[in-house]
Tab-separated table of C-alpha atoms and ligand atoms in Angstrom:
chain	number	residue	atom	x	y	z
C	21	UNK	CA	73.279	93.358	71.005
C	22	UNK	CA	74.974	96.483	70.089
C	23	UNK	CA	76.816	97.449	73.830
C	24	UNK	CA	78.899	100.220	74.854
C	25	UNK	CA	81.285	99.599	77.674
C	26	UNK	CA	82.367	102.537	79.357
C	27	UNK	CA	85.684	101.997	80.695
C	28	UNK	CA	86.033	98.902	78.914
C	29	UNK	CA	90.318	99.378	78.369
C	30	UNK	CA	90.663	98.795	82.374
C	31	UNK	CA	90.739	95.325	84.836
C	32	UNK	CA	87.459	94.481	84.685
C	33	UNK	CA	85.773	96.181	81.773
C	34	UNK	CA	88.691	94.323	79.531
C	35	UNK	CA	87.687	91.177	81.109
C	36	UNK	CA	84.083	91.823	80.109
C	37	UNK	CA	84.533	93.080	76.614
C	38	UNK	CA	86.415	89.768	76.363
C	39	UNK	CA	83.036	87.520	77.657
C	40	UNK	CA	80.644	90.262	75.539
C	41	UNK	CA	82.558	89.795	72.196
C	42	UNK	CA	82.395	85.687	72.804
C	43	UNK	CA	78.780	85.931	73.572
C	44	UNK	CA	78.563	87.279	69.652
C	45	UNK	CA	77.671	90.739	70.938
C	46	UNK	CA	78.901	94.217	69.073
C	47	UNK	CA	81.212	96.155	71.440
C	48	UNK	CA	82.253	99.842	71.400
C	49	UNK	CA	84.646	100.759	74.021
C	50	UNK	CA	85.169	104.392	75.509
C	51	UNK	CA	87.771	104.895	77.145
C	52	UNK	CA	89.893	108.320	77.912
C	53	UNK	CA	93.238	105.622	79.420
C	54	UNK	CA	93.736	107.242	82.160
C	55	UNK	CA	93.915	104.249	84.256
C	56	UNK	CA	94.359	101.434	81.558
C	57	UNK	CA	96.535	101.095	77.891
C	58	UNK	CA	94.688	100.070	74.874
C	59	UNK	CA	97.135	97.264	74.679
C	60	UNK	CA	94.519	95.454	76.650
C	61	UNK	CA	91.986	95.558	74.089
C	62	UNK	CA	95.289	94.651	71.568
C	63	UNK	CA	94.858	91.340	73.267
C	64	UNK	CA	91.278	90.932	73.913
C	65	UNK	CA	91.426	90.656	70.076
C	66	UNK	CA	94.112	88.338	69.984
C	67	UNK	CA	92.203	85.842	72.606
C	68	UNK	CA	89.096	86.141	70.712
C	69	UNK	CA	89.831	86.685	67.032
C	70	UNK	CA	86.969	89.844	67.550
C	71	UNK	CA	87.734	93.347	67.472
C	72	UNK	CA	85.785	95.591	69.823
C	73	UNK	CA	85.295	98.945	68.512
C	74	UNK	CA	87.607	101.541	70.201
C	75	UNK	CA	86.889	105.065	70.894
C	76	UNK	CA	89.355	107.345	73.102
C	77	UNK	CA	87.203	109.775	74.724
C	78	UNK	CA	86.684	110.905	78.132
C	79	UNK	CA	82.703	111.107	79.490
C	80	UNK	CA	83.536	114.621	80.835
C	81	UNK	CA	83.476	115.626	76.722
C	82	UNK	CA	79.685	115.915	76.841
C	83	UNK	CA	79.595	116.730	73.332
C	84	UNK	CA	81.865	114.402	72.031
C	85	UNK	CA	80.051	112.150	74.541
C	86	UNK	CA	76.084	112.874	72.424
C	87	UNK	CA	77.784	112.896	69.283
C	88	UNK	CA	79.188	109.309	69.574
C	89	UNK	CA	75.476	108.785	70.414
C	90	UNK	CA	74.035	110.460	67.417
C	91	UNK	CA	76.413	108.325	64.793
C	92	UNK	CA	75.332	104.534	66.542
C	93	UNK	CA	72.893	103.166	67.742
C	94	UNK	CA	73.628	101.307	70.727
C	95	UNK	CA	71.386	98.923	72.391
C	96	UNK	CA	72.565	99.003	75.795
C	97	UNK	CA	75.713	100.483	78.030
C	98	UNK	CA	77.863	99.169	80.453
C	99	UNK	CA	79.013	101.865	82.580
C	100	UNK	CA	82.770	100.923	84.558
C	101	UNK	CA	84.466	104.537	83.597
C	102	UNK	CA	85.401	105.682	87.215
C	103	UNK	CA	88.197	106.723	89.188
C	104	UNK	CA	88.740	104.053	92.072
C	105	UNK	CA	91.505	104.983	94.635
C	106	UNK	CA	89.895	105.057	98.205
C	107	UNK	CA	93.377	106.873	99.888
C	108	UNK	CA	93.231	109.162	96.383
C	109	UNK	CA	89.410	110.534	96.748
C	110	UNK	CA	89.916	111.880	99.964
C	111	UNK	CA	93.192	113.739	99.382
C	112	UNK	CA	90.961	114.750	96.021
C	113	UNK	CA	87.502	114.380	96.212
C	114	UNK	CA	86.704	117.223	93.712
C	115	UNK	CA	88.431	115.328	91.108
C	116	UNK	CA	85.984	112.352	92.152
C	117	UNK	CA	82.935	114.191	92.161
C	118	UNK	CA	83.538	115.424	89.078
C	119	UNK	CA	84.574	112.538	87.203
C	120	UNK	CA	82.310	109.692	88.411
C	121	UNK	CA	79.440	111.923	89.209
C	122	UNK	CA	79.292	114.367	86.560
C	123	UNK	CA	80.978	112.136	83.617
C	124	UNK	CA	78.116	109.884	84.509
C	125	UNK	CA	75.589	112.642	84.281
C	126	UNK	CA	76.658	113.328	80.835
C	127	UNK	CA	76.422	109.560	79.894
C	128	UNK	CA	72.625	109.594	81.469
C	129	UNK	CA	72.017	112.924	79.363
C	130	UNK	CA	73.372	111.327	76.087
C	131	UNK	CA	71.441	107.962	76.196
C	132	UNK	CA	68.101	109.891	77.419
C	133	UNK	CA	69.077	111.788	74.367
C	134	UNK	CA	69.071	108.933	71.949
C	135	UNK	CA	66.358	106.702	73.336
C	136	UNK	CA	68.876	104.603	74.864
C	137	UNK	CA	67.566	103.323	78.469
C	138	UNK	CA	69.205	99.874	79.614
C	139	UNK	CA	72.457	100.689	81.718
C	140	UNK	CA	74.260	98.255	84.109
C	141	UNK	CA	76.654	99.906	86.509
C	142	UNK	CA	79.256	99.402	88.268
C	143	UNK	CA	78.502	99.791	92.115
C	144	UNK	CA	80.726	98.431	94.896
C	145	UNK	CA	80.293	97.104	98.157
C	146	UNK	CA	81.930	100.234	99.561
C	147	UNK	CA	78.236	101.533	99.811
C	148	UNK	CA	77.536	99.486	102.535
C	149	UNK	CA	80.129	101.575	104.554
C	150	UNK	CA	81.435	100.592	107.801
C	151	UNK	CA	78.298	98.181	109.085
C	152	UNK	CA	79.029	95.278	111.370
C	153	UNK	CA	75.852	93.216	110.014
C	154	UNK	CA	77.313	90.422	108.034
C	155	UNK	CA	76.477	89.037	105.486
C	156	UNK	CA	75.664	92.143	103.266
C	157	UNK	CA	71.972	92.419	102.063
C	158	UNK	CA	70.654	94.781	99.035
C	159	UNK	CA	67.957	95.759	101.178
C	160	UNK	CA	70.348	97.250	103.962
C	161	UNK	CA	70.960	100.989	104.063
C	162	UNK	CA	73.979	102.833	102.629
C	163	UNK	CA	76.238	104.434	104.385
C	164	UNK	CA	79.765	104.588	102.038
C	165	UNK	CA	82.482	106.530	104.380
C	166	UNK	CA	84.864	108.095	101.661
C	167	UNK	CA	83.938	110.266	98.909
C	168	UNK	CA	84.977	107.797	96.266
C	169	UNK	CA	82.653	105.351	98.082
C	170	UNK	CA	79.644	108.391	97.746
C	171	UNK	CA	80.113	109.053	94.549
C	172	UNK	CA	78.720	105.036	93.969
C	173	UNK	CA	75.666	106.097	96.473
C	174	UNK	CA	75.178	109.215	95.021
C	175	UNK	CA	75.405	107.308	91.367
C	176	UNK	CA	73.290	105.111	92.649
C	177	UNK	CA	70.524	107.168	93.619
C	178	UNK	CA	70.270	109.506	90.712
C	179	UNK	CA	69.568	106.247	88.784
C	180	UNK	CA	66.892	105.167	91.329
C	181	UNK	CA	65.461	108.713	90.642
C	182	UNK	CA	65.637	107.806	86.847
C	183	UNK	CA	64.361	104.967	87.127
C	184	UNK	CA	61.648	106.310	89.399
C	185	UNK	CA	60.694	109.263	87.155
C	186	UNK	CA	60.945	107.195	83.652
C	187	UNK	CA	59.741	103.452	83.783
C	188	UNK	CA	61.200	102.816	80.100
C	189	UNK	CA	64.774	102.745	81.990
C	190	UNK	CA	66.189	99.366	82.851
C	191	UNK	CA	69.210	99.802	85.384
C	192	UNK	CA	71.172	97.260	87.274
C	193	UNK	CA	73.422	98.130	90.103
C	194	UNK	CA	75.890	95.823	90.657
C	195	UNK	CA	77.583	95.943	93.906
C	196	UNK	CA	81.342	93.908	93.369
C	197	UNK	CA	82.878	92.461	96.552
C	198	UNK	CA	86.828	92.070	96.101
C	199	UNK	CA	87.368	91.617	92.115
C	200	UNK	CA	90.868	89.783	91.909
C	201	UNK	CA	92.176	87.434	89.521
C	202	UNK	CA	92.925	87.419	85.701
C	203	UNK	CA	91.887	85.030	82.563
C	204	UNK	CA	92.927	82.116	82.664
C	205	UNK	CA	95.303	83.150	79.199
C	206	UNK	CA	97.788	85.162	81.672
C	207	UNK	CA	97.094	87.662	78.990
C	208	UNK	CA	94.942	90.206	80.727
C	209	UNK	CA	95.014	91.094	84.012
C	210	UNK	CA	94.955	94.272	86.557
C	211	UNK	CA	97.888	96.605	85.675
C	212	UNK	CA	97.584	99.392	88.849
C	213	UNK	CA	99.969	102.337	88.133
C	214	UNK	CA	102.596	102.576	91.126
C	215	UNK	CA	101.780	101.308	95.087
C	216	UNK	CA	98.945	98.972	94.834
C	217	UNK	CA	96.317	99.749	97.026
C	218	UNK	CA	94.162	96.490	96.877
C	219	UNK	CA	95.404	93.684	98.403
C	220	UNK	CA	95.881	90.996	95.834
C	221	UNK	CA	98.066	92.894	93.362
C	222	UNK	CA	100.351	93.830	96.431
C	223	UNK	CA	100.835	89.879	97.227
C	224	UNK	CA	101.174	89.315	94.062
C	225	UNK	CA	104.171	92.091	93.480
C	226	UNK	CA	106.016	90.687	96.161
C	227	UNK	CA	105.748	86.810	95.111
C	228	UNK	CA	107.594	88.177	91.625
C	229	UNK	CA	109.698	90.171	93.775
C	230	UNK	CA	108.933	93.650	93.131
C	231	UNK	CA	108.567	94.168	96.449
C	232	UNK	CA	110.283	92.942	99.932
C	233	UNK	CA	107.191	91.952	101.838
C	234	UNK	CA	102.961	92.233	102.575
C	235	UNK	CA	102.463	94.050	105.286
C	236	UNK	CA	99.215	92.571	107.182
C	237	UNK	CA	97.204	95.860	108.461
C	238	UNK	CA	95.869	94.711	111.911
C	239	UNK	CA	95.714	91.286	113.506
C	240	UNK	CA	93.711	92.317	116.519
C	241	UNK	CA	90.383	91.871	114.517
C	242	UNK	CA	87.472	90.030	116.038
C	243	UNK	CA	87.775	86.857	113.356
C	244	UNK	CA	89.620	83.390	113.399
C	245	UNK	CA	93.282	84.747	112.811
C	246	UNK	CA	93.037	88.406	114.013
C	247	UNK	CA	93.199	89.822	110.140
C	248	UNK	CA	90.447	91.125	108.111
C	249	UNK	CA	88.230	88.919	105.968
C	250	UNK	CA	86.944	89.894	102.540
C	251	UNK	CA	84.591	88.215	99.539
C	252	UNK	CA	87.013	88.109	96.592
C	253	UNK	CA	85.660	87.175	93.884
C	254	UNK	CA	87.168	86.502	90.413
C	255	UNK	CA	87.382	88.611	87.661
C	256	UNK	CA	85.719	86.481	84.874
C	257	UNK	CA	82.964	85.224	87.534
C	258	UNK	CA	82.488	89.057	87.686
C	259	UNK	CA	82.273	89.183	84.342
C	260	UNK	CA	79.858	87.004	83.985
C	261	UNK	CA	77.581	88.207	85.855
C	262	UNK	CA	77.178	91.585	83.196
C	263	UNK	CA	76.326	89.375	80.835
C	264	UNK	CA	73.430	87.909	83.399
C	265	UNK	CA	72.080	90.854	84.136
C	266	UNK	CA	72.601	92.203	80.495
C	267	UNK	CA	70.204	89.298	79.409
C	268	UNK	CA	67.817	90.236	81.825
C	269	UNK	CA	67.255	93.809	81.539
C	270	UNK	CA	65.239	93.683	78.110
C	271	UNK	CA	61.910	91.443	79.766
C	272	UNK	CA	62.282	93.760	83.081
C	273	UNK	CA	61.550	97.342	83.565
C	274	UNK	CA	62.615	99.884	86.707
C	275	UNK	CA	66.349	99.643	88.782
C	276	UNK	CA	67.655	96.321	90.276
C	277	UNK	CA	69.805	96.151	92.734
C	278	UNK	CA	72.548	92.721	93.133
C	279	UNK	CA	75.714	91.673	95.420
C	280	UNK	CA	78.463	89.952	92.745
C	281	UNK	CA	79.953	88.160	95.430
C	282	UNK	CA	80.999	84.390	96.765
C	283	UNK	CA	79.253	85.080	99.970
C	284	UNK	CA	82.341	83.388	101.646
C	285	UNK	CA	84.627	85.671	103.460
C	286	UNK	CA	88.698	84.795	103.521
C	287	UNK	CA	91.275	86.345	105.762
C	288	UNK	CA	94.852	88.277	104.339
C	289	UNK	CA	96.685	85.416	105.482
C	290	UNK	CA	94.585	82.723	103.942
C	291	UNK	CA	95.170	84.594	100.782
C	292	UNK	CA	98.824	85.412	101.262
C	293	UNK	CA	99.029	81.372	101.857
C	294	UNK	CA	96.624	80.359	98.906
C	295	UNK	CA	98.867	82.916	97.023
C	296	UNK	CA	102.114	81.465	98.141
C	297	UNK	CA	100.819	77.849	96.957
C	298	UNK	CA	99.960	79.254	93.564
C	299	UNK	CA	103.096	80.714	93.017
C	300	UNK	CA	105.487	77.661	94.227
C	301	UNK	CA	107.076	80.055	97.068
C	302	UNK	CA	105.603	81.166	100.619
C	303	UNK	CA	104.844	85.218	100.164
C	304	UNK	CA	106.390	87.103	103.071
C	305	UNK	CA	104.733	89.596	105.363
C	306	UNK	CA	105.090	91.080	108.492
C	307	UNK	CA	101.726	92.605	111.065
C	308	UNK	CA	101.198	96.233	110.859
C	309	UNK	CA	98.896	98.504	112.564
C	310	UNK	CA	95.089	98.317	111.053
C	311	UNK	CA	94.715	100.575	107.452
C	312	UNK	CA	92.175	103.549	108.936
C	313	UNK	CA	88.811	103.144	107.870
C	314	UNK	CA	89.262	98.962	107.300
C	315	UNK	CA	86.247	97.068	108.392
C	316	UNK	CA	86.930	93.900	110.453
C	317	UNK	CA	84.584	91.142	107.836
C	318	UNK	CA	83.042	91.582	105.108
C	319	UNK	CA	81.028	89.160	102.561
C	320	UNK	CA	77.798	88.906	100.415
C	321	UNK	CA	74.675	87.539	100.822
C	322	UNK	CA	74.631	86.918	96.918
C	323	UNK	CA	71.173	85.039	96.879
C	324	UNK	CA	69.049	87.464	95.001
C	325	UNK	CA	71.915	87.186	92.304
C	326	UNK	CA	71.167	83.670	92.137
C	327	UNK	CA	67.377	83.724	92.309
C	328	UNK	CA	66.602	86.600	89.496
C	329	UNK	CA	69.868	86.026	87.211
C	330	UNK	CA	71.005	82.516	87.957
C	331	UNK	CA	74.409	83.850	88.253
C	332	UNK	CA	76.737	82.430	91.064
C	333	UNK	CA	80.715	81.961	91.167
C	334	UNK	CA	82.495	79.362	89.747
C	335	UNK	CA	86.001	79.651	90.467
C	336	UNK	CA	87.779	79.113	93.933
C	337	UNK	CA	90.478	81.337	95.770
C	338	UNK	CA	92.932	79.101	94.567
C	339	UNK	CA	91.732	79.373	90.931
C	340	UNK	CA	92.099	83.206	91.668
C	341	UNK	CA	95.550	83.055	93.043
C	342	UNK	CA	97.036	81.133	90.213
C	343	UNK	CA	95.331	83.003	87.500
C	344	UNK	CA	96.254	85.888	89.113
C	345	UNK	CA	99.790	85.079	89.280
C	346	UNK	CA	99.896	83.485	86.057
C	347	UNK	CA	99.409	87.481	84.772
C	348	UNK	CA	101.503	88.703	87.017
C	349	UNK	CA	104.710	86.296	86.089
C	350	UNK	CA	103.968	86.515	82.274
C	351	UNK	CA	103.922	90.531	82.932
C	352	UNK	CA	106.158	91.634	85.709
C	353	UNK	CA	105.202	95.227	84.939
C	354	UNK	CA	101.936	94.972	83.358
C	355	UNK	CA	101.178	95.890	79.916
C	356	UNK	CA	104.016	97.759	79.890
C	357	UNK	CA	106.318	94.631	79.746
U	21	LIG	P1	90.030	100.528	86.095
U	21	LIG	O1	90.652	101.793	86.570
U	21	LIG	O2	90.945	99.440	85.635
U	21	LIG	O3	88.975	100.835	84.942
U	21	LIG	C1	88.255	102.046	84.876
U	21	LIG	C2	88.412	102.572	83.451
U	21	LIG	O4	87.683	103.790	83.324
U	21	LIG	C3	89.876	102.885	83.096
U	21	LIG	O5	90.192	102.253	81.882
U	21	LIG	C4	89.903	104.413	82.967
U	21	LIG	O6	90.847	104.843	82.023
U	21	LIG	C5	88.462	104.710	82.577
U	21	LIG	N1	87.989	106.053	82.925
U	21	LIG	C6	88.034	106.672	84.126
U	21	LIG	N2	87.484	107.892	84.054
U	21	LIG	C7	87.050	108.051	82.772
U	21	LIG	C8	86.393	109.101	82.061
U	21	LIG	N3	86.090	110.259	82.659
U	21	LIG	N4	86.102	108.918	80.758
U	21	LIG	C9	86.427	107.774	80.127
U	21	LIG	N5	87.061	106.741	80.736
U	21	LIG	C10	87.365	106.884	82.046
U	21	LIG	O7	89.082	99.998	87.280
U	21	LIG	P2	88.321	98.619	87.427
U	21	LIG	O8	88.899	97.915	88.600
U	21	LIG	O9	88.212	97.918	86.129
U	21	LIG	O10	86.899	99.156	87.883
U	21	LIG	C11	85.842	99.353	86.967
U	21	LIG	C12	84.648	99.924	87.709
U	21	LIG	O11	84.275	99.051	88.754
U	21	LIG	C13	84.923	101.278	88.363
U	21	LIG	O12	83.776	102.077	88.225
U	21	LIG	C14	85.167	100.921	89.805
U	21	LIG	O13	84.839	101.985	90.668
U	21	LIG	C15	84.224	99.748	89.981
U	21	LIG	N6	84.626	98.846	91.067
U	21	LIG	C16	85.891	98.330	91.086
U	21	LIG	C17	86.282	97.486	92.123
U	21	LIG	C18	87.697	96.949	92.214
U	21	LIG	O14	88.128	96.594	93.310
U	21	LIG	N7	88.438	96.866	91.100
U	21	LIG	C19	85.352	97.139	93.120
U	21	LIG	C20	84.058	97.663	93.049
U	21	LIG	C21	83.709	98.517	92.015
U	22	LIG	C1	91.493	93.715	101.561
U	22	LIG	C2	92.015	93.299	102.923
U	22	LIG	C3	93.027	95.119	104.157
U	22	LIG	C4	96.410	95.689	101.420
U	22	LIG	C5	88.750	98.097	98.454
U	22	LIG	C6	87.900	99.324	98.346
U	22	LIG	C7	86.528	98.961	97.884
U	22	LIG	C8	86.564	98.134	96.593
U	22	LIG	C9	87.525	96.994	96.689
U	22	LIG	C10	86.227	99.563	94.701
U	22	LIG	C11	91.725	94.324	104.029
U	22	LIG	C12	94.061	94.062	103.831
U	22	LIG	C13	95.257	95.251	102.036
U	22	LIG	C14	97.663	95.432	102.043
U	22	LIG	C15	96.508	94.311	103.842
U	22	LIG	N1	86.995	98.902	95.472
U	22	LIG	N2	95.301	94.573	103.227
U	22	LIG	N3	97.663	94.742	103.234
U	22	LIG	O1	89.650	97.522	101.418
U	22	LIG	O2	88.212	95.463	101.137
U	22	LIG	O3	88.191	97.208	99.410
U	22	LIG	O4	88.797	97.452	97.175
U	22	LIG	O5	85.044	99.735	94.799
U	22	LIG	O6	85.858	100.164	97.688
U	22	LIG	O7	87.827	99.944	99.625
U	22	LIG	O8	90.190	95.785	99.632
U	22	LIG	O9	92.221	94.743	98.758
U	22	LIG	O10	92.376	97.034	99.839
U	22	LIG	O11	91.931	95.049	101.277
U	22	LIG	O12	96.578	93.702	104.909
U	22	LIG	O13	98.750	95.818	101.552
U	22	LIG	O14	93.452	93.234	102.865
U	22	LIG	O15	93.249	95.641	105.429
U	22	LIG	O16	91.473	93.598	105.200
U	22	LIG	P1	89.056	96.530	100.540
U	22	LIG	P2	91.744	95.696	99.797
């Protein structure tokens, strides 16, 4: 299949691109790097012998956007272009709107354009929004609480209106848990640009010693050790389940719907101590007050995953902690190293 991966320079597009090229399929990234260095895709190639296609552009270039569409004929798209910073769409939520929502409006307008009607997004379990009802169905109603999490919904129902209005369209929405993790090559990983704001690359600063010490927001929550729990799941499990639904897509018509998660929820400190064991040294924190807007638990109900693409995870949150900090020792500063 001829696929173009939106996105595809950053964490988990990379790791995708990666799993597409050594599945034998043709890849064309498009990517404007504003969150990611080509230097992943530098390496992609060197894991994989294959060279995905790469094309610096950003999706808010609608005509650059349709003519990329007018010289190839793609097959399908993967769609992970997006701005992602929770704390960074409220202080600019404009800038959010206007990237996710409208850059993906021009994508839509392109591949209606050229005929081009199988599209697998990237949603997030942020839709779900601050519900108590654990663990999370697709069936449940959305309710994301920031604007980066709306601009998924919103995403998300302008393709259910697509989907509604045109029954050649074939759409999955993949809702990720907590992507972490890197493959296994220490080669690729996630490079976030200064604080991290996700958990996992903030442990694994401080095991390298970027930084002095986690701090733990909250350990009043209502679960076994008073701090939040969370579905991580890893980032080549994740990318395995594009391919899934990528194989799927062509026998099945209309706008699906999937959790990528474990479906089992660990705490911050079982992951600062699964992290600690990976790395050979305990990871120091200290409690802090709870992060505003933090949920207590939250995990997947991944079955219909299972049941319509016979995806399911593979690899453990130890597996994810030492792959993880595999990356991060063999690039203390990311790509940039
Ligand atoms: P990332 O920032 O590493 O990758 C996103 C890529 O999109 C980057 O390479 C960036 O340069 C590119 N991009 C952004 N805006 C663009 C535009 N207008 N035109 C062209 N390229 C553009 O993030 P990621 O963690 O790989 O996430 C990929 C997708 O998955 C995003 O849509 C994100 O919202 C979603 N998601 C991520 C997580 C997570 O925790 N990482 C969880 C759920 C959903
Ligand atoms: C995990 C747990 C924190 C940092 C976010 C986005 C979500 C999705 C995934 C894109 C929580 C705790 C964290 C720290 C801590 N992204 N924590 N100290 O909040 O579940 O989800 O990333 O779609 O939209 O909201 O992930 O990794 O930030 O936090 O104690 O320094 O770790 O309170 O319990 P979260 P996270």
């Amino acid at each position: 299949m001829k696929v173009l991966v939106t996105g595809g320079a950053g964490y988990i597009g990379s790791h995708t691109v990666l799993c597409l090229l050594e599945a034998g399929h043709e890849v064309i990234v498009l990517d404007n790097l504003a969150n990611s260095s080509a230097e992943s895709l530098r390496r992609v190639h060197e894991l994989t012998g294959k060279k995905a296609q790469f094309v610096e552009l950003d999706l808010l270039d609608a005509p650059s956007v349709d003519e990329l569409f007018a010289s190839s004929e793609f097959d399908s798209v993967i769609h992970f272009a997006g701005l992602k910073a929770v704390g960074e769409s409220v202080v600019e939520p404009l800038r959010y709107y206007q990237n996710n929502v409208v850059g993906t409006l021009n994508l839509l307008a392109s591949m209606n354009n050229h005929g081009v009607r199988t599209l697998v997004f990237s949603s997030s379990a942020t839709v779900y929004g601050a519900t108590e009802e654990v663990p999370m169905v697709e069936k449940m109603p959305l309710d994301a609480t920031n604007p980066y999490g709306r601009t998924k919904e919103q995403i998300e129902d302008i393709l259910s209106d697509l989907g509604a209005a045109d029954p050649s369209w074939r759409i999955a929405l993949l809702r990720y848990f907590n992507p972490v993790g890197a493959h296994e090559s220490g080669r690729i990983g996630e490079d976030p640009t200064g604080v991290p704001n996700n958990l996992l690359p903030f442990v694994a600063q401080v095991a390298v010693g970027r930084r002095e010490k986690v701090m733990v927001f909250g350990n009043d929550y209502p679960t076994h050790d008073g701090t939040g729990i969370r579905d991580y799941i890893h980032v080549m499990d994740l990318a395995a389940g594009h391919l899934a639904a990528l194989d799927y897509l062509p026998s099945h018509q209309g706008v699906y719907r999937w959790n990528l998660g474990s479906g089992k929820g660990s705490s911050v400190l079982e992951v600062i101590q699964a992290f600690g064991e990976a790395a050979g040294k305990p990871v120091p924190f200290e409690f802090a007050p709870r992060r505003p807007g933090d949920t207590a638990v939250s995990y997947a109900d991944p079955s219909a995953a299972l049941a319509d693409l016979g995806w399911s995870v593979h690899r453990s949150l130890s597996q994810m902690c030492e792959d993880h900090w595999r990356w991060q020792v063999n690039n203390p500063s990311g790509y940039g190293s």
